[in-house]
Coordinates of C-alpha atoms and ligand atoms in Angstrom, one line a residue:
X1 CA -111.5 90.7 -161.1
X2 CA -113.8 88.1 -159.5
X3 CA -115.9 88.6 -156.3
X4 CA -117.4 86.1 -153.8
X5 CA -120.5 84.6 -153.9
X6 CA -121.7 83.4 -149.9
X7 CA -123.5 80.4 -150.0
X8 CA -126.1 80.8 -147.0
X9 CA -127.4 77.2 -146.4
X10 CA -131.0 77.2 -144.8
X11 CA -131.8 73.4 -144.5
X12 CA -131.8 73.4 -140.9
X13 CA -134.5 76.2 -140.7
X14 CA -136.7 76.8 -143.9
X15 CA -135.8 73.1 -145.4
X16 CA -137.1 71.8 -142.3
X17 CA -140.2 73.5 -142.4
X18 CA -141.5 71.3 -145.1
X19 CA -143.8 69.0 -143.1
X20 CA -142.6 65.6 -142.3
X21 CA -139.2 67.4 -142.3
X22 CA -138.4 67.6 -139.1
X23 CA -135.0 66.8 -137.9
X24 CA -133.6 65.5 -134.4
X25 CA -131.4 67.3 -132.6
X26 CA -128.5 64.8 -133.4
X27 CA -129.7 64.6 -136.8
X28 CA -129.4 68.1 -137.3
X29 CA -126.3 68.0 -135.8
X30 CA -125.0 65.6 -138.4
X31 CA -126.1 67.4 -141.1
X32 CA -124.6 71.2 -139.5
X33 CA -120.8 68.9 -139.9
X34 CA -121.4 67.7 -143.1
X35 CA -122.4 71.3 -144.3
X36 CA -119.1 72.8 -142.6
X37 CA -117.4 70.2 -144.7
X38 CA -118.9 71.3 -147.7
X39 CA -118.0 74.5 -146.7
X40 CA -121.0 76.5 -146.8
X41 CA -120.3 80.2 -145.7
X42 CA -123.6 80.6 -143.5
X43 CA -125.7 77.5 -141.7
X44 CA -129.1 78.5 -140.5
X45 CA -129.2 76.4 -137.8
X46 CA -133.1 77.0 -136.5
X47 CA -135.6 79.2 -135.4
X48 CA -134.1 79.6 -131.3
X49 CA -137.3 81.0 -130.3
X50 CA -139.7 78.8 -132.0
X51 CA -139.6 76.1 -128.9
X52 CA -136.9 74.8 -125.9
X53 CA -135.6 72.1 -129.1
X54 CA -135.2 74.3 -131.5
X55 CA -133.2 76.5 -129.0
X56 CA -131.4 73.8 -128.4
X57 CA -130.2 72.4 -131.9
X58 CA -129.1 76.1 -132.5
X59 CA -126.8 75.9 -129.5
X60 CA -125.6 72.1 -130.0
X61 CA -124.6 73.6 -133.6
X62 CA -123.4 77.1 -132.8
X63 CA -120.8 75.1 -130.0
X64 CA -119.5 72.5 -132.4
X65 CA -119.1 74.5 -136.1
X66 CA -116.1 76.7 -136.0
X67 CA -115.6 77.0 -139.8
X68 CA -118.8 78.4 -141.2
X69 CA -121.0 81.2 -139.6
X70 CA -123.9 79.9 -137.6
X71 CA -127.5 81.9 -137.8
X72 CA -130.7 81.5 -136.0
X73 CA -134.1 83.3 -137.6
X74 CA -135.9 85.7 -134.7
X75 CA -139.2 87.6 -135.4
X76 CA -138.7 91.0 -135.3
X77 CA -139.3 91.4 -131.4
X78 CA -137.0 91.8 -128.5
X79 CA -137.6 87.9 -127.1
X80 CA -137.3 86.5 -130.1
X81 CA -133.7 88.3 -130.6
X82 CA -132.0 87.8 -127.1
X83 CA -133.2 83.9 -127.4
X84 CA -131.2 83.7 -130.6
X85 CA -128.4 85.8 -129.1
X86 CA -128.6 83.4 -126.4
X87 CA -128.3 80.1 -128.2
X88 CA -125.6 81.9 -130.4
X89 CA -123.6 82.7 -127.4
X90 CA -120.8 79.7 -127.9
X91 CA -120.7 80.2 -131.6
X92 CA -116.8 81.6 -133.3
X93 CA -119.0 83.1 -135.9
X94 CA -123.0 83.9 -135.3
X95 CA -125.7 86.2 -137.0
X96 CA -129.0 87.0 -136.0
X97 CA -131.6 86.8 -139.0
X98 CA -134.5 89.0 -138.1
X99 CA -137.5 88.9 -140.5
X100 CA -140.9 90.9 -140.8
X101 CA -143.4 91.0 -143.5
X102 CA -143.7 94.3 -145.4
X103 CA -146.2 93.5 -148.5
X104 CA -149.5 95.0 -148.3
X105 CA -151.1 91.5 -147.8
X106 CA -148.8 90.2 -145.0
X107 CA -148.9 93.4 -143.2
X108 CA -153.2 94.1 -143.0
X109 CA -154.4 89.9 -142.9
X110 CA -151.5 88.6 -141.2
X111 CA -149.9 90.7 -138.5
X112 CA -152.6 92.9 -138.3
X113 CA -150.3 96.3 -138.6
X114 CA -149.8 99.3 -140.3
X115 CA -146.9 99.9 -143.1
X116 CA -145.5 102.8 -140.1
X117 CA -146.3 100.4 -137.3
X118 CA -143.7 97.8 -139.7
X119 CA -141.5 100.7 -140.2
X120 CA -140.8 101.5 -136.6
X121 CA -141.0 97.9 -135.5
X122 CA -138.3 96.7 -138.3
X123 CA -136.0 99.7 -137.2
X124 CA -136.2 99.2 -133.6
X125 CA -135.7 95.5 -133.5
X126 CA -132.8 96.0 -135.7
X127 CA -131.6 98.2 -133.4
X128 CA -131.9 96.0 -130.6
X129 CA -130.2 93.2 -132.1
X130 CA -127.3 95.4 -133.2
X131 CA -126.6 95.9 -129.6
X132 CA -126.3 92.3 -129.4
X133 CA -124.1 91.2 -132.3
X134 CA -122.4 92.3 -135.6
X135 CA -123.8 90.5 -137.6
X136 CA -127.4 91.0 -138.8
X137 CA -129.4 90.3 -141.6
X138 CA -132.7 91.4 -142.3
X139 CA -135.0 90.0 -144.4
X140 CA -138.8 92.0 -145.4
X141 CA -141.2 88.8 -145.6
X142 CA -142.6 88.5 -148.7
X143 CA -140.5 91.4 -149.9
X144 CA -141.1 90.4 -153.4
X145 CA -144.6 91.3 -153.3
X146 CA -143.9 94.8 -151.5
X147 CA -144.4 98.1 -152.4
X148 CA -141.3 99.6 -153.8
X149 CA -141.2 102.9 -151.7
X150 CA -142.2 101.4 -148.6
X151 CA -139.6 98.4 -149.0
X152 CA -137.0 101.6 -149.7
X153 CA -138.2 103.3 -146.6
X154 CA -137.7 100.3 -144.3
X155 CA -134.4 98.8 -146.1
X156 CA -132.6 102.2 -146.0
X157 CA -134.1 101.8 -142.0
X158 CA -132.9 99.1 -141.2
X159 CA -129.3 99.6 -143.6
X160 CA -128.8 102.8 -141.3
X161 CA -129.5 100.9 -138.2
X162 CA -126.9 98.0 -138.7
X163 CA -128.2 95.4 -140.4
X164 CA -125.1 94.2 -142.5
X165 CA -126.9 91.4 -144.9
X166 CA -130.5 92.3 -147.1
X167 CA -132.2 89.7 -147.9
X168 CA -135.1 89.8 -150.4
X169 CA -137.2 86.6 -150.0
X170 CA -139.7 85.9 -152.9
X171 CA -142.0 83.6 -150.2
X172 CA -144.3 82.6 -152.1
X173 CA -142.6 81.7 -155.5
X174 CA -144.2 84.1 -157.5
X175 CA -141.1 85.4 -159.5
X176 CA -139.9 85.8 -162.9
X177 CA -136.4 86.2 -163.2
X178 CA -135.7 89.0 -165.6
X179 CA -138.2 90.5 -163.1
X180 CA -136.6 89.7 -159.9
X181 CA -133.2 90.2 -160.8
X182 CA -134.2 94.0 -161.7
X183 CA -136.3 94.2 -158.4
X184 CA -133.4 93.7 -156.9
X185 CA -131.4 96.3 -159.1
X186 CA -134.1 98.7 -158.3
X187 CA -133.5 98.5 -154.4
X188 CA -129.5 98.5 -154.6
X189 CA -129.8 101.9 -157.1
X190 CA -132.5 103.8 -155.2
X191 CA -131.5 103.1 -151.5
X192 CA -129.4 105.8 -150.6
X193 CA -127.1 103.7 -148.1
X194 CA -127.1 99.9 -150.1
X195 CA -123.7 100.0 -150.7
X196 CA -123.5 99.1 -146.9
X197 CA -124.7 96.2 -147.0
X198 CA -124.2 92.4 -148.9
X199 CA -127.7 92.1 -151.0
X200 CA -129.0 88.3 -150.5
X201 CA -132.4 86.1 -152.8
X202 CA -134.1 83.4 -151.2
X203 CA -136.2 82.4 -153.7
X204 CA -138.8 79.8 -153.3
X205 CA -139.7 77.2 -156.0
X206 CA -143.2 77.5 -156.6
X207 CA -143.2 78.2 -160.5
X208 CA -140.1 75.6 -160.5
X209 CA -138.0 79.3 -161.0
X210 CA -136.1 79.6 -157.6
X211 CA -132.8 78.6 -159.0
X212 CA -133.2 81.0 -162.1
X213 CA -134.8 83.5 -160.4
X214 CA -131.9 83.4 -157.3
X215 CA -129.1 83.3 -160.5
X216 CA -130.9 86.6 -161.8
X217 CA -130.5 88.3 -158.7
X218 CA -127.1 87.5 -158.7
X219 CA -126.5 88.7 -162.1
X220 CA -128.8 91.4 -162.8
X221 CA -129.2 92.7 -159.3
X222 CA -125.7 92.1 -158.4
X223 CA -126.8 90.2 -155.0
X224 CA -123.7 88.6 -153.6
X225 CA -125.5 85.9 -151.0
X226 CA -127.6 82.8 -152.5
X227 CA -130.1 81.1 -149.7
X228 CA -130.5 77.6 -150.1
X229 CA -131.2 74.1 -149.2
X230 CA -129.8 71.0 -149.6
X231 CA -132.1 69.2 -152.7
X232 CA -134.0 72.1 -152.8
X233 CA -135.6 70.8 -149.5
X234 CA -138.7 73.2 -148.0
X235 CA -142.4 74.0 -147.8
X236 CA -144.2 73.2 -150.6
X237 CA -142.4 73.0 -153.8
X238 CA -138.8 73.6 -151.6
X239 CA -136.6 76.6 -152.0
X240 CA -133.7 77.0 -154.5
X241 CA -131.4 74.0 -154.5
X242 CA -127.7 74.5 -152.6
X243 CA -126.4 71.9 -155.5
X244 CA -128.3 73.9 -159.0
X245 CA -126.4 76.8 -157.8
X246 CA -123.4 76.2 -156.9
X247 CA -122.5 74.1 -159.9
X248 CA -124.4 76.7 -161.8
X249 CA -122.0 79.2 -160.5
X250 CA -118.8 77.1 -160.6
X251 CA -119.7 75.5 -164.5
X252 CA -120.7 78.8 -165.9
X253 CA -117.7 80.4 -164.4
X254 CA -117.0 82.0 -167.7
X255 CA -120.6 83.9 -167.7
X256 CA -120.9 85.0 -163.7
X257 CA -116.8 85.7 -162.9
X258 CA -118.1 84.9 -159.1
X259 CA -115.8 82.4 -156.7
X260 CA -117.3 80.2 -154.5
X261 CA -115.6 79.0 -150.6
X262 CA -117.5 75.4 -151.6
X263 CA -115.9 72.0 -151.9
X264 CA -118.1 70.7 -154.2
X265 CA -117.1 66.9 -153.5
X266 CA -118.9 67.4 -150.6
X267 CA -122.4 67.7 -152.6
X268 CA -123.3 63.9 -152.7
X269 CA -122.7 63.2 -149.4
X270 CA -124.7 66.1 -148.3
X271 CA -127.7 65.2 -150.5
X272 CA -127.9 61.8 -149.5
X273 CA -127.5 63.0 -145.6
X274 CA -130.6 64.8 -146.0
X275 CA -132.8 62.8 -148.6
X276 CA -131.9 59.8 -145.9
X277 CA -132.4 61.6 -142.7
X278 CA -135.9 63.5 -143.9
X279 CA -137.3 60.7 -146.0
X280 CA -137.2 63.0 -149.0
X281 CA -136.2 60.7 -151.6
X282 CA -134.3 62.8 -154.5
X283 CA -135.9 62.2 -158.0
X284 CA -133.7 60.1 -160.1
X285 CA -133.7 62.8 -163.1
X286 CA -132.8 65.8 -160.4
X287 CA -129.7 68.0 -161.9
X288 CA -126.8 66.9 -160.2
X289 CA -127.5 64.7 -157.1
X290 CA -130.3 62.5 -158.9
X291 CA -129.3 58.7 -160.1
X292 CA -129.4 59.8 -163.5
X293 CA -127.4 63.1 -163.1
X294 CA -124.8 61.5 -165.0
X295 CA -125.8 58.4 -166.6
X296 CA -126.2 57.9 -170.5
X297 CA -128.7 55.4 -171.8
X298 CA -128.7 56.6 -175.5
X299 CA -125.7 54.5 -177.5
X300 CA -124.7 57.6 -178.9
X301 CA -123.8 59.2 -176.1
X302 CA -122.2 56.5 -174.5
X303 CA -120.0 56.6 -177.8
X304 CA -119.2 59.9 -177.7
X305 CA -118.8 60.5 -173.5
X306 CA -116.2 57.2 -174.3
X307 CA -114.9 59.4 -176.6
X308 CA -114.3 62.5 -175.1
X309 CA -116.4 62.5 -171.8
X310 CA -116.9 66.4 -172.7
X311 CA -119.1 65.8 -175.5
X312 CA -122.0 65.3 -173.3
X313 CA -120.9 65.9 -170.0
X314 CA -120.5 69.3 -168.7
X315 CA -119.1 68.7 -165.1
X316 CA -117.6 65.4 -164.2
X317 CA -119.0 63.1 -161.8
X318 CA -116.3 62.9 -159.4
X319 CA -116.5 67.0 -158.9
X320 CA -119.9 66.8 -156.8
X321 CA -118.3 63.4 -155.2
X322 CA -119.5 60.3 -157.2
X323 CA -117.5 57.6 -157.2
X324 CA -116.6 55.3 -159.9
X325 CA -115.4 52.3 -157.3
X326 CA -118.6 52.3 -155.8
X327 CA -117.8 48.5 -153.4
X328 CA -116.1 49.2 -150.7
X329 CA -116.6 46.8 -147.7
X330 CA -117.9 43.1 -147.2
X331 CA -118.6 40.6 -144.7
X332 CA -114.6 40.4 -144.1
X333 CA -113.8 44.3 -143.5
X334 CA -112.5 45.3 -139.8
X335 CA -113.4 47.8 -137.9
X336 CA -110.4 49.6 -139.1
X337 CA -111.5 49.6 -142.4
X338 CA -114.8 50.2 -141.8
X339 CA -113.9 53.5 -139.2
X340 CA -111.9 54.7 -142.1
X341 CA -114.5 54.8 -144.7
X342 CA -116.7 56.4 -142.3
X343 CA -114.2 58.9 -142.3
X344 CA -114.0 59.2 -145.9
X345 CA -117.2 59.9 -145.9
X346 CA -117.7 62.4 -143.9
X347 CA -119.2 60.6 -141.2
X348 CA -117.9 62.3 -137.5
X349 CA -119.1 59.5 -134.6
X350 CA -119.0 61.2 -131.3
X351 CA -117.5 58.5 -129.2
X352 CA -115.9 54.6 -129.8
X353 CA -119.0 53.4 -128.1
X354 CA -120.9 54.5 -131.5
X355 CA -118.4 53.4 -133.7
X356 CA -118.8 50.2 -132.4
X357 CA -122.7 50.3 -132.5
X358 CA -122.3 51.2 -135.9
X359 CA -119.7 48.2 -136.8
X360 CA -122.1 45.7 -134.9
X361 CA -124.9 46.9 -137.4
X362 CA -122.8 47.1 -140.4
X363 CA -121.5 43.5 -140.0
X364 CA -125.2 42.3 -139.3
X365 CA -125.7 43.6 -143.0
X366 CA -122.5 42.2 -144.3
X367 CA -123.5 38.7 -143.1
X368 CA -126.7 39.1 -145.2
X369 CA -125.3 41.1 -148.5
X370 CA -121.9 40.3 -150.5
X371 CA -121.5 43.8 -151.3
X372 CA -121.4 47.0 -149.2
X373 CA -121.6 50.6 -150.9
X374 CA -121.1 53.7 -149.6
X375 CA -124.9 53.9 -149.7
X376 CA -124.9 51.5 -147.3
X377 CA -122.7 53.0 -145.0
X378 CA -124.9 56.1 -145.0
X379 CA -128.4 54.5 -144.7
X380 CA -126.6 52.5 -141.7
X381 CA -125.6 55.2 -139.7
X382 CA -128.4 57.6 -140.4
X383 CA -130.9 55.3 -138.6
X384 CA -131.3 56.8 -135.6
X385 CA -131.6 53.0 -133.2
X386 CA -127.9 53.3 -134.6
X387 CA -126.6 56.3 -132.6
X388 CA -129.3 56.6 -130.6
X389 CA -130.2 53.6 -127.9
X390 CA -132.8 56.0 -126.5
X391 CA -135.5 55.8 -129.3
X392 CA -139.1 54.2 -127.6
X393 CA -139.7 52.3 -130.9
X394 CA -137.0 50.2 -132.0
X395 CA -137.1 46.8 -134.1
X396 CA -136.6 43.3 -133.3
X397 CA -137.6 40.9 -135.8
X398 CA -140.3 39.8 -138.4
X399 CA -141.8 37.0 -140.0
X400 CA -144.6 37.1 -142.0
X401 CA -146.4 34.5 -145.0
X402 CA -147.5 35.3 -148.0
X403 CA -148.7 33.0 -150.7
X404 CA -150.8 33.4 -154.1
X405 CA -154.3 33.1 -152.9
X406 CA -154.0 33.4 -149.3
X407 CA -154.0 36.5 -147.1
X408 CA -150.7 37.7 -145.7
X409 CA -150.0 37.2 -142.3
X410 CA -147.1 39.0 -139.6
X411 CA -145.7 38.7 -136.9
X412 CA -143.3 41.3 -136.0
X413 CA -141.3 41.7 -132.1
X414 CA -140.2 45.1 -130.8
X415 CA -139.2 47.1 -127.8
X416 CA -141.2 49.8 -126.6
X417 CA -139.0 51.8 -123.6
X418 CA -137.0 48.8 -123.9
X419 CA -139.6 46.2 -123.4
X420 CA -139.9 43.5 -125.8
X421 CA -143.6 43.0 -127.3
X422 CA -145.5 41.7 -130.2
X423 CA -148.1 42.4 -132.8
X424 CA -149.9 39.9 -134.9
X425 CA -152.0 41.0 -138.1
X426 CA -153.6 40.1 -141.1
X427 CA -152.9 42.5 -144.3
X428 CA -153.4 43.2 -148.3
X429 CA -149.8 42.7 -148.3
X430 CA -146.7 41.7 -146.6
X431 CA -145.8 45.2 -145.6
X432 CA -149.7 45.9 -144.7
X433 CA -149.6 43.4 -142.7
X434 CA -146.6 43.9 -141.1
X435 CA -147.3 47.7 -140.2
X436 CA -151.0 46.7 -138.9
X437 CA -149.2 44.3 -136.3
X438 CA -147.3 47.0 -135.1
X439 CA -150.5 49.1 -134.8
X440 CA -152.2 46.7 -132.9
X441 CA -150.1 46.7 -130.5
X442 CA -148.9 50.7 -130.3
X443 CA -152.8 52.0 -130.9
X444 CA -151.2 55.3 -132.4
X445 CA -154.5 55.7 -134.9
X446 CA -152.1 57.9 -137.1
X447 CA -153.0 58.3 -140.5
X448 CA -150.2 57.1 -143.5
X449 CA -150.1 59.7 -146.0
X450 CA -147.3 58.6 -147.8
X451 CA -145.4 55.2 -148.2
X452 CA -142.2 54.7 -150.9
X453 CA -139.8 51.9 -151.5
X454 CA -136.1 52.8 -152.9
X455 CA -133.5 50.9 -153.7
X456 CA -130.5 52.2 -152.0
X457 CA -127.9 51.5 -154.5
X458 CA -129.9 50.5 -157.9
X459 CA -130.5 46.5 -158.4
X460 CA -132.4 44.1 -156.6
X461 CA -129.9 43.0 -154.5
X462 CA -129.5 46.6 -152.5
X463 CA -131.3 47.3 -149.6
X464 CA -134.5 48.7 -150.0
X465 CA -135.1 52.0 -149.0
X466 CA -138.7 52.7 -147.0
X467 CA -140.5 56.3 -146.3
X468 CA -143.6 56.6 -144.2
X469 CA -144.9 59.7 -144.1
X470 CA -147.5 59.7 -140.7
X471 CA -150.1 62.6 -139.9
X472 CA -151.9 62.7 -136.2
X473 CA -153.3 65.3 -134.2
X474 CA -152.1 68.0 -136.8
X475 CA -148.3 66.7 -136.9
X476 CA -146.6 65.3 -140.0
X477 CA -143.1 62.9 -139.6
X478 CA -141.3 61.0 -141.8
X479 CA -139.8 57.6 -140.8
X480 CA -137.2 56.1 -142.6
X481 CA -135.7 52.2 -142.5
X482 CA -133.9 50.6 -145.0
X483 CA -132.8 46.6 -145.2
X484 CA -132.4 43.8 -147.8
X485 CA -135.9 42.8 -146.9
X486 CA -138.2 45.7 -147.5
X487 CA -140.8 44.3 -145.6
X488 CA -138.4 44.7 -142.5
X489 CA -137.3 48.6 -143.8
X490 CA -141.1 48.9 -144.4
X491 CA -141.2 47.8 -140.3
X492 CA -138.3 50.0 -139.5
X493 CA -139.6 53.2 -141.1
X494 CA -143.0 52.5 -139.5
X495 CA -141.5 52.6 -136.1
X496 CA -139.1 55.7 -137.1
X497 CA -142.3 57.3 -137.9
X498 CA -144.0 56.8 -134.5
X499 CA -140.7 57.8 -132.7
X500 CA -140.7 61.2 -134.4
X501 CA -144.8 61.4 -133.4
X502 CA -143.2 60.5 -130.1
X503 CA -140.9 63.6 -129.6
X504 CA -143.2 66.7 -128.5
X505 CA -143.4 69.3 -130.5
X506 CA -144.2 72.8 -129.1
X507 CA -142.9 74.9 -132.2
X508 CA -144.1 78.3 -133.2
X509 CA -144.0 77.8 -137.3
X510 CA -141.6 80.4 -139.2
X511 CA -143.8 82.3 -141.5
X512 CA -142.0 81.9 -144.3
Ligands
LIG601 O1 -139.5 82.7 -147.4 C1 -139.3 83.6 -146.5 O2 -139.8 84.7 -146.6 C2 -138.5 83.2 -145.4 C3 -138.1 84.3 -144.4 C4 -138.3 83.9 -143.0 C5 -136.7 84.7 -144.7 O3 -138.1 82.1 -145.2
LIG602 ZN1 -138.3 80.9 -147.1

């Protein structure tokens, strides 16, 4: 006998609070298909109260995914719950996710209330939002670091009340996980009604633990719902990693007898979707996703994975959706061709207007480089000037000197609201002075706190990957702009950057 394991994917919501993270609306929106494709059970989709965009990417999501069940967080207050409710409305399958703090700490420095002022509040916004929907989750903030009884008193609460999903976060990371798995143990054996309801962990990664920690939970505490994110994206060190688990789960089948609704060929795609659309780059060592996942340098394993690939190779490449035939287009490829691989990959285009954007751009690489990869394809159509013609900042051209002994000069073009201008500048560099001619021309006096070059797809001839990480006026964005010339991607993600500054931002953070 095997039981399900419900993968609850929270990229959208606690991935995104990672600053620099944030996500368009169509970005998101991208991501919530390729997460129904992977076939997570639950997508939380946003924070609906949190500002008019978040409210917004919840709805966009909750009308377009039919297959997995869409969720929006709420404080534990009546606004905060109909404004999920209301975003929800077009979804096939929603939940509300209702959270409150209930450690000591949270309760006294933080909200300012007392453990029975929680109580009543965590019971009667439950209550509300039962009225709503069926499906509720609660989830005591910081519940790891609670006092047993209490936490008893206000899960048995809230149980009684409706809520259908428990969810124990460890916020701050502070688990062990022989420790948490028997928390968790602990609350399902002393609450009188836990049997009516599915136990969840959302562990974050603080100690580096939130994938053990989350797997002890499941098999000590018998939790039956895993919270996670795509590369372990989130706040600070990230939260447990969608990809550890799952083929943690699926490999170890033999030790955790659990099934899983995933299509694990899905994994890739969905990790590069996010590393490319947040500017996250995923470390090449990272279990799974990462360059090296699967690559052996030493001769003796070679020999022996030529062998018999089991050897050294516990899951096979092609499971979590590498490829071996990795060239798939060039400069001759149609449109046909070229619409189909996007298909392949998991690419959904809303109209033949952005298909043929996309073509345009994709035979402007081909005419510069032999060989297209699928890595291509996806940096391609995750820049945003590519679906979107709306951006302020987008790019024209460059050129730029640089010569032993002299000082590097730009001069890059580019439309601001659709009007072509220029910036001229000296620099340390190519890229320095690339980015300073576009600053002397925007003024945006925001501060670079981060700047990385990737190659997309390994040697020198791939395009080159850029991240710029800006900070102004309190706000963190990532850009991201990738070409042959990495002077240009440095241009491209420069201007990404400002158009995420751009978009307002009138968010009230999650606190978790
Ligand atoms: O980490 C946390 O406590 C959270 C909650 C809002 C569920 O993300
Ligand atoms: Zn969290």
């Amino acid at each position: 006998m095997t039981d399900k394991l419900i993968i609850f994917d929270t990229t959208l919501r606690d991935g995104e609070q990672s600053p620099g993270a944030s996500m368009t609306r169509d970005e998101k929106l991208r991501i919530a298909r390729q997460l129904e494709r992977l076939k997570v059970d639950v997508i939380e989709a946003g924070f609906a109260a949190s500002s008019n965009g978040d409210f917004d990417c919840v709805k966009s999501i909750a009308n377009a995914i039919k297959d997995s069940t869409i969720c929006s967080l709420a404080r534990a207050n009546d606004r905060d719950i109909s404004r999920a409710a209301e975003a929800l409305q077009g979804a096939a399958n929603a939940r509300i996710h209702i959270f409150l703090a209930t450690s000591a700490l949270h309760m006294e420095k933080k909200l300012r209330m007392s453990p029975e002022q929680v109580f009543e509040q965590a019971k009667q916004s439950t209550r509300f939002a039962r009225n709503l929907m069926g499906d509720i989750e609660f989830s005591p903030e910081d519940g790891y670091r609670s006092d047993m009884d209490f936490l008893c008193r206000v899960l048995e609460a809230v149980i009684a009340e409706g809520a259908r999903t428990i969810n124990v976060p460890d916020t701050v990371g502070y688990a062990v996980p022989e420790l948490y798995g028997n928390f968790i143990k602990t609350l399902r054996e002393r609450i009188p009604n836990s049997d009516k309801a599915i136990w969840s962990v959302h562990c974050h990664n603080d100690l580096g633990m939130a994938v053990a920690n989350s797997l002890a939970g499941v098999q000590i505490g018998g939790a039956r719902q895993v919270e996670c994110t795509i590369n372990g994206l989130g706040e600070r060190a990230g939260n447990c990693s969608l990809e550890e688990i799952v083929m943690a789960v699926k490999t170890r089948k033999d030790y955790f007898n659990l099934d899983l609704g995933i299509d694990t060929k899905q994994i890739l795609a969905a990790s590069r979707m996010v590393s490319q659309t947040t500017g996250f780059v995923v470390q090449p060592n990272k279990a799974v996703v990462g360059a090296n996942a699967f690559a052996h340098a030493s001769g003796i394993h070679q020999d022996g994975v030529l062998k018999a690939r089991d050897t050294y190779e516990i899951m096979r490449a092609e499971d979590v959706g590498w490829s071996a035939n990795k060239i798939v287009l060039g400069k001759l490829s149609g449109r046909n061709a070229f619409k189909q691989r996007l298909e392949e990959l998991g690419v959904q285009m809303e109209s033949e207007s952005e298909i043929n954007a996309a073509f345009a751009k994709f035979k402007e690489l081909a005419d510069r480089k032999s060989d297209i990869f699928d890595e291509d394809i996806l940096a391609l159509v995750s820049e945003e000037s590519v679906l979107n013609d709306k951006e302020q900042f987008a790019f024209v051209s460059l050129a730029q000197h640089s010569e032993t002994g002299e000082r590097p000069h730009a001069k890059v073009v580019f439309t601001v609201a659709g009007q072509e201008v220029r910036g001229e500048s000296d620099g340390n560099g190519p890229v320095d002075a690339s980015l300073k001619a576009i600053e002397s021309h925007v003024k945006s006096g925001a501060e670079m706190v981060l700047y990385s070059v990737n190659a997309i797809s390994g040697s020198t001839e791939s395009q080159g990957e850029v991240t710029v990480r800006l900070q102004n006026s309190g706000r963190v964005v990532n850009g991201v702009g990738s070409d042959p010339d990495i002077v240009v991607a440095s241009a491209k993600a420069y201007l990404s950057a400002l158009n995420k500054l751009q978009s307002k931002s009138d968010r009230v953070a999650a606190q978790g």
